[in-house]
């Protein structure tokens, strides 16, 4: 089994990023997005050998909707404008809270990008958007957990300034 790594990003200033013309971001909009998110998650992790199995709507409910920190504004979906009128969702990230007050910490929760859209800036755009929202909410640190076997994700996190806890 792969090792889990905990990472931390310290925000020094309000994160800025350049909006892109090929990727549109939006928030979760309701029950129709459950199937969309599940499709992205299941495809993004289909080749992983770390016990990341297929999920269904019940899993989504338990992982997000049933959590006290959940709100639609904490989930971003990235849509590709290059795919024509369809604008399919190609990635997603969610901001979660970890810990109990007054020790609540912001955390990256389920960054997923379809394999064909990796290394094209989609994950970076999603994370930078999450970073900006956390800053605006008063957080100056963001945490995440990842598997050491996910080398591509590790490189992305390092490039954005995440360091081992």
Backbone as JSON, one array per atom type, in Angstrom:
{
  "sequence": "XXXXXXXXXXXXXXXXXXXXXXXXXXXXXXXXXXXXXXXXXXXXXXXXXXXXXXXXXXXXXXXXXXXXXXXXXXXXXXXXXXXXXXXXXXXXXXXXXXXXXXXXXXXXXXXXXXXXXXXXXXXXXXXXXXXXXXXXXXXXXXXXXXXXXXXXXXXXXXXXXXXXX",
  "N": [[0.84, -1.18, 0.0], [0.47, 2.25, -0.74], [2.16, 5.09, 0.64], [0.79, 7.73, 2.59], [0.95, 11.2, 2.28], [1.08, 14.22, 4.01], [0.53, 17.55, 3.28], [1.29, 21.08, 3.31], [0.41, 24.42, 2.6], [1.5, 27.66, 2.89], [0.0, 30.73, 2.77], [1.12, 33.79, 1.69], [0.38, 36.15, 0.49], [-2.58, 37.44, -1.16], [-3.66, 35.06, -3.36], [-3.23, 35.2, -6.87], [-4.41, 34.65, -10.18], [-4.43, 33.87, -13.66], [-7.19, 34.13, -15.64], [-8.53, 31.74, -17.9], [-9.16, 31.18, -21.38], [-9.88, 28.78, -22.42], [-10.86, 27.12, -20.47], [-13.59, 26.99, -18.35], [-14.78, 27.85, -15.14], [-17.03, 26.74, -12.65], [-19.41, 26.54, -9.96], [-20.71, 23.77, -8.04], [-24.02, 22.9, -8.86], [-26.28, 21.5, -8.12], [-28.34, 18.5, -7.82], [-28.02, 17.3, -10.42], [-25.34, 17.59, -10.92], [-24.12, 15.67, -9.43], [-23.87, 13.14, -10.75], [-22.21, 14.02, -12.79], [-19.87, 14.82, -11.37], [-19.2, 12.36, -10.22], [-18.58, 10.87, -12.51], [-16.28, 12.2, -13.43], [-14.54, 11.85, -11.2], [-14.44, 9.01, -11.04], [-13.34, 8.35, -13.55], [-10.93, 9.79, -13.42], [-9.5, 8.47, -11.45], [-9.39, 5.88, -12.3], [-7.24, 4.28, -13.15], [-5.65, 4.03, -10.98], [-4.0, 2.18, -8.46], [-4.63, 2.0, -5.8], [-6.76, 1.25, -4.26], [-8.84, 2.93, -4.87], [-11.88, 2.85, -5.59], [-14.87, 2.56, -7.67], [-17.45, 4.98, -7.25], [-20.77, 5.82, -6.05], [-23.94, 7.64, -6.05], [-24.7, 7.62, -3.35], [-22.23, 7.52, -2.05], [-21.23, 10.03, -2.74], [-23.08, 11.64, -1.41], [-22.47, 11.02, 1.31], [-19.78, 11.84, 1.42], [-19.8, 14.55, 0.8], [-22.4, 16.14, 0.78], [-23.51, 15.49, 3.28], [-21.77, 16.54, 5.1], [-20.86, 18.92, 7.62], [-19.45, 21.19, 6.8], [-20.02, 21.5, 4.15], [-20.88, 23.31, 1.22], [-22.24, 24.49, -1.86], [-20.58, 26.46, -2.94], [-18.06, 25.68, -2.32], [-17.16, 23.79, -4.02], [-15.63, 23.42, -7.09], [-16.04, 23.11, -10.56], [-14.4, 22.32, -13.52], [-14.77, 23.19, -16.84], [-14.26, 22.27, -20.2], [-13.79, 24.42, -22.83], [-12.93, 23.82, -25.28], [-14.08, 21.63, -26.36], [-16.22, 22.04, -28.01], [-19.73, 22.8, -28.25], [-20.57, 21.33, -26.12], [-19.07, 21.52, -23.69], [-17.74, 19.82, -21.64], [-17.29, 18.63, -18.25], [-14.13, 18.52, -16.9], [-12.56, 18.43, -14.71], [-12.28, 18.82, -11.11], [-12.4, 20.32, -7.85], [-12.56, 20.49, -4.3], [-13.09, 22.4, -1.35], [-12.56, 21.72, 1.95], [-13.27, 21.68, 5.48], [-11.12, 20.95, 8.17], [-10.74, 19.55, 11.39], [-11.8, 20.92, 14.59], [-13.61, 23.78, 15.78], [-11.78, 26.01, 17.87], [-9.86, 25.4, 16.03], [-10.06, 24.99, 13.24], [-9.09, 24.08, 10.0], [-8.34, 24.88, 6.62], [-8.71, 22.72, 3.83], [-7.66, 20.95, 0.92], [-9.79, 18.97, -0.9], [-10.36, 16.15, -2.6], [-9.16, 16.69, -5.36], [-9.51, 16.27, -8.74], [-8.71, 15.44, -12.03], [-9.39, 14.77, -15.36], [-7.56, 12.26, -17.13], [-6.76, 12.96, -19.83], [-6.63, 15.7, -19.71], [-4.7, 16.45, -17.98], [-1.63, 18.03, -17.0], [-2.09, 20.31, -18.39], [-2.75, 22.57, -17.12], [-5.2, 22.6, -15.81], [-5.59, 21.46, -13.24], [-3.94, 23.18, -11.76], [-5.29, 25.66, -12.13], [-7.73, 25.07, -10.85], [-6.82, 24.6, -8.19], [-5.58, 27.09, -7.59], [-7.79, 28.72, -7.65], [-9.24, 27.7, -5.47], [-7.36, 28.35, -3.48], [-7.48, 31.16, -3.54], [-10.14, 31.58, -2.7], [-10.0, 30.55, -0.1], [-8.15, 32.34, 1.05], [-9.67, 34.71, 0.9], [-11.59, 34.06, 2.75], [-10.21, 34.22, 5.06], [-8.29, 32.34, 5.73], [-4.89, 31.35, 6.08], [-3.34, 29.22, 5.73], [-3.28, 26.14, 3.99], [-4.15, 22.79, 3.8], [-3.44, 19.44, 2.67], [-3.91, 16.01, 1.72], [-2.23, 13.36, 0.21], [-1.32, 10.57, -1.9], [1.86, 9.06, -2.0], [2.44, 7.64, -4.26], [1.2, 8.93, -6.32], [2.71, 10.56, -8.35], [2.58, 12.65, -10.27], [0.63, 14.37, -9.19], [1.97, 15.07, -6.87], [4.12, 16.54, -7.93], [2.73, 18.74, -8.99], [1.64, 19.87, -6.64], [4.01, 20.54, -5.27], [5.08, 22.42, -7.06], [3.28, 24.47, -6.68], [3.93, 25.29, -4.19], [3.39, 23.75, -1.93], [4.41, 22.01, 1.0], [5.84, 19.26, 2.82], [4.22, 18.3, 5.87]],
  "CA": [[0.0, 0.0, 0.0], [1.24, 3.48, -0.85], [2.19, 5.97, 1.8], [0.04, 8.98, 2.52], [1.74, 12.36, 2.62], [0.34, 15.42, 4.37], [1.22, 18.73, 2.78], [0.78, 22.37, 3.79], [0.77, 25.62, 1.85], [1.32, 28.91, 3.63], [-0.32, 31.84, 1.87], [1.75, 35.04, 2.13], [-0.41, 37.23, -0.1], [-3.76, 36.93, -1.83], [-3.29, 34.41, -4.62], [-3.77, 35.72, -8.13], [-4.23, 33.74, -11.29], [-4.91, 34.38, -14.93], [-8.33, 33.37, -16.17], [-8.22, 31.11, -19.17], [-10.26, 31.19, -22.34], [-10.21, 27.41, -22.81], [-11.45, 26.43, -19.32], [-14.54, 27.78, -17.55], [-15.02, 27.3, -13.82], [-18.34, 27.01, -12.05], [-19.66, 25.81, -8.73], [-21.73, 22.73, -7.99], [-25.32, 23.56, -9.02], [-27.4, 20.7, -7.65], [-28.31, 17.04, -7.99], [-27.52, 16.87, -11.73], [-23.88, 17.59, -10.89], [-23.6, 14.48, -8.74], [-23.44, 12.19, -11.78], [-21.07, 14.64, -13.48], [-18.7, 14.73, -10.51], [-18.84, 10.95, -10.1], [-17.93, 10.45, -13.76], [-14.92, 12.76, -13.43], [-13.77, 11.17, -10.16], [-14.22, 7.61, -11.4], [-12.39, 8.29, -14.68], [-9.64, 10.33, -13.01], [-8.79, 7.52, -10.59], [-9.63, 4.53, -12.81], [-5.99, 3.51, -13.31], [-4.91, 4.0, -9.72], [-3.99, 0.86, -7.84], [-4.58, 2.27, -4.37], [-8.05, 1.0, -3.64], [-9.79, 3.99, -5.2], [-12.89, 2.18, -6.4], [-16.0, 3.32, -8.22], [-18.39, 5.55, -6.29], [-22.14, 6.08, -6.52], [-24.54, 8.85, -5.46], [-24.65, 7.5, -1.9], [-20.88, 7.9, -1.62], [-21.16, 11.48, -2.88], [-23.88, 12.18, -0.3], [-21.7, 10.86, 2.55], [-18.51, 12.56, 1.34], [-19.99, 16.0, 0.65], [-23.66, 16.75, 1.2], [-23.78, 15.23, 4.7], [-20.74, 17.16, 5.94], [-21.27, 20.24, 8.12], [-18.75, 22.25, 6.08], [-20.39, 21.51, 2.73], [-21.72, 24.28, 0.52], [-21.92, 24.44, -3.29], [-19.5, 27.4, -3.26], [-16.78, 25.06, -1.98], [-16.8, 22.83, -5.07], [-15.48, 24.01, -8.41], [-15.99, 22.19, -11.69], [-13.74, 22.91, -14.68], [-15.36, 22.75, -18.1], [-13.43, 22.56, -21.36], [-14.45, 25.15, -23.93], [-12.37, 23.34, -26.55], [-14.82, 20.45, -26.79], [-17.41, 22.44, -28.74], [-20.86, 23.31, -27.48], [-20.84, 20.44, -24.99], [-18.37, 22.01, -22.51], [-17.73, 18.77, -20.62], [-16.53, 18.84, -17.03], [-12.87, 17.78, -17.03], [-11.85, 18.43, -13.43], [-13.0, 19.35, -9.96], [-11.73, 20.4, -6.55], [-13.44, 20.91, -3.21], [-12.47, 22.92, -0.14], [-13.18, 21.16, 3.15], [-12.72, 22.08, 6.77], [-10.6, 19.87, 9.0], [-10.61, 19.94, 12.78], [-12.94, 21.5, 15.29], [-13.35, 25.16, 16.22], [-11.29, 27.1, 17.01], [-8.7, 24.88, 15.28], [-10.48, 24.58, 11.9], [-8.1, 24.33, 8.96], [-8.79, 24.69, 5.25], [-8.06, 21.57, 3.21], [-8.02, 20.52, -0.42], [-10.53, 17.71, -0.78], [-10.69, 15.53, -3.89], [-8.77, 17.26, -6.66], [-9.58, 15.23, -9.78], [-8.63, 15.95, -13.4], [-9.38, 13.67, -16.32], [-6.2, 12.02, -17.64], [-6.49, 13.7, -21.07], [-6.51, 17.14, -19.43], [-3.6, 16.68, -17.04], [-0.46, 18.74, -17.52], [-2.59, 21.38, -19.26], [-3.07, 23.71, -16.28], [-6.54, 22.51, -15.22], [-5.42, 21.27, -11.8], [-3.39, 24.43, -11.21], [-6.36, 26.64, -12.11], [-8.65, 24.68, -9.79], [-6.19, 24.84, -6.88], [-5.39, 28.52, -7.38], [-9.12, 29.25, -7.35], [-9.48, 27.31, -4.09], [-6.46, 29.16, -2.64], [-8.02, 32.51, -3.48], [-11.35, 31.55, -1.87], [-9.56, 30.37, 1.28], [-7.59, 33.62, 1.48], [-10.76, 35.66, 1.09], [-12.31, 33.64, 3.95], [-9.35, 34.46, 6.22], [-7.31, 31.27, 5.96], [-3.54, 31.63, 5.59], [-2.73, 27.91, 5.5], [-4.15, 25.14, 3.36], [-3.58, 21.46, 3.97], [-3.98, 18.38, 1.83], [-3.37, 14.66, 1.9], [-2.12, 12.68, -1.07], [-0.53, 9.34, -1.88], [3.19, 9.26, -2.61], [2.46, 6.98, -5.58], [0.64, 9.85, -7.32], [3.85, 11.44, -8.58], [2.15, 13.85, -10.99], [-0.03, 15.25, -8.23], [3.03, 15.58, -6.0], [4.85, 17.59, -8.65], [1.86, 19.91, -9.05], [1.58, 20.47, -5.3], [5.32, 21.16, -5.0], [5.2, 23.62, -7.91], [2.43, 25.5, -6.1], [4.5, 25.68, -2.91], [3.06, 22.85, -0.82], [5.55, 21.34, 1.6], [5.44, 18.24, 3.8], [3.94, 18.73, 7.24]],
  "C": [[0.88, 1.24, 0.0], [1.16, 4.29, 0.43], [1.38, 7.23, 1.54], [0.97, 10.09, 2.99], [0.8, 13.52, 2.94], [1.17, 16.62, 3.98], [0.52, 20.0, 3.29], [1.29, 23.47, 2.87], [0.5, 26.82, 2.74], [1.11, 30.03, 2.62], [0.25, 33.12, 2.45], [0.97, 36.25, 1.66], [-1.64, 36.6, -0.77], [-3.35, 36.32, -3.17], [-3.98, 35.07, -5.82], [-3.54, 34.67, -9.21], [-4.83, 34.38, -12.52], [-6.07, 33.51, -15.38], [-7.96, 32.86, -17.56], [-9.43, 31.16, -20.09], [-10.71, 29.78, -22.71], [-10.87, 26.6, -21.69], [-12.37, 27.41, -18.58], [-14.73, 27.08, -16.21], [-16.42, 27.66, -13.36], [-18.44, 26.19, -10.77], [-20.66, 24.68, -8.98], [-23.1, 23.42, -8.03], [-26.51, 22.72, -8.58], [-27.28, 19.25, -8.03], [-27.8, 16.56, -9.36], [-25.99, 16.8, -11.76], [-23.3, 16.39, -10.16], [-23.08, 13.47, -9.75], [-22.23, 12.73, -12.54], [-19.8, 14.49, -12.66], [-18.24, 13.28, -10.38], [-18.12, 10.45, -11.35], [-16.5, 10.96, -13.82], [-14.05, 12.0, -12.42], [-13.45, 9.74, -10.56], [-13.25, 7.46, -12.57], [-11.0, 8.76, -14.27], [-8.82, 9.32, -12.22], [-8.9, 6.08, -11.09], [-8.37, 3.68, -12.88], [-5.18, 3.41, -12.03], [-5.06, 2.64, -9.07], [-3.96, 0.98, -6.31], [-5.93, 2.07, -3.7], [-9.06, 2.11, -3.86], [-10.81, 3.4, -6.16], [-13.96, 3.12, -6.92], [-16.91, 3.8, -7.09], [-19.76, 5.66, -6.93], [-22.68, 7.31, -5.8], [-24.54, 8.8, -3.94], [-23.29, 7.88, -1.34], [-20.72, 9.42, -1.68], [-21.9, 12.15, -1.72], [-23.09, 12.15, 1.01], [-20.44, 11.74, 2.56], [-18.67, 14.08, 1.32], [-21.27, 16.49, 1.33], [-23.97, 16.57, 2.69], [-22.78, 15.91, 5.63], [-21.17, 18.56, 6.39], [-20.6, 21.4, 7.39], [-19.23, 22.43, 4.65], [-21.21, 22.74, 2.35], [-21.32, 24.22, -0.95], [-20.77, 25.36, -3.69], [-18.13, 26.84, -2.93], [-16.37, 23.98, -2.99], [-16.76, 23.57, -6.4], [-15.39, 22.9, -9.43], [-15.37, 22.94, -12.87], [-14.34, 22.31, -15.94], [-14.47, 23.18, -19.25], [-14.25, 23.27, -22.43], [-13.96, 24.66, -25.29], [-13.15, 22.18, -27.12], [-16.1, 20.82, -27.53], [-18.5, 22.94, -27.82], [-21.12, 22.52, -26.21], [-20.26, 20.95, -23.68], [-18.34, 20.96, -21.41], [-16.9, 19.17, -19.4], [-15.31, 17.92, -17.1], [-12.07, 17.74, -15.74], [-12.7, 19.05, -12.34], [-12.09, 19.41, -8.75], [-12.75, 20.9, -5.54], [-12.6, 21.37, -2.03], [-13.26, 22.38, 1.03], [-12.58, 21.82, 4.38], [-12.25, 20.84, 7.49], [-10.45, 20.39, 10.42], [-11.89, 20.53, 13.33], [-12.6, 22.93, 15.72], [-12.7, 25.16, 17.6], [-10.11, 26.68, 16.14], [-9.05, 24.43, 13.86], [-9.42, 25.01, 10.89], [-8.73, 24.09, 7.6], [-8.02, 23.53, 4.63], [-8.57, 21.36, 1.78], [-8.65, 19.14, -0.28], [-10.92, 17.25, -2.17], [-10.42, 16.42, -5.1], [-8.79, 16.11, -7.65], [-9.58, 15.9, -11.14], [-8.58, 14.74, -14.32], [-7.98, 13.49, -16.92], [-5.86, 12.82, -18.91], [-6.31, 15.2, -20.88], [-5.43, 17.45, -18.41], [-2.43, 17.31, -17.76], [-0.86, 19.82, -18.53], [-3.06, 22.57, -18.43], [-4.43, 23.66, -15.6], [-6.43, 22.36, -13.7], [-4.9, 22.52, -11.12], [-4.48, 25.49, -11.1], [-7.36, 26.34, -10.98], [-8.07, 24.98, -8.4], [-6.0, 26.33, -6.61], [-6.72, 29.21, -7.07], [-9.5, 28.94, -5.91], [-8.63, 28.15, -3.14], [-7.02, 30.57, -2.46], [-9.27, 32.57, -2.58], [-10.98, 31.38, -0.39], [-8.98, 31.66, 1.84], [-8.71, 34.6, 1.81], [-11.58, 35.33, 2.34], [-11.45, 33.77, 5.22], [-8.34, 33.38, 6.53], [-5.97, 31.67, 5.36], [-2.73, 30.35, 5.42], [-3.77, 27.0, 4.88], [-3.42, 23.8, 3.45], [-4.16, 20.51, 2.93], [-3.28, 17.08, 2.15], [-3.34, 14.01, 0.52], [-1.31, 11.4, -0.89], [0.8, 9.6, -2.57], [3.27, 8.62, -3.99], [1.92, 7.89, -6.68], [1.68, 10.93, -7.61], [3.45, 12.73, -9.3], [1.48, 14.85, -10.07], [1.02, 15.87, -7.3], [3.82, 16.69, -6.65], [4.03, 18.88, -8.73], [1.83, 20.62, -7.7], [2.9, 21.17, -4.96], [5.48, 22.44, -5.81], [4.36, 24.78, -7.37], [2.89, 25.93, -4.7], [4.12, 24.84, -1.72], [4.32, 22.16, -0.32], [5.06, 20.31, 2.6], [5.21, 18.83, 5.18], [4.85, 17.94, 8.14]]
}
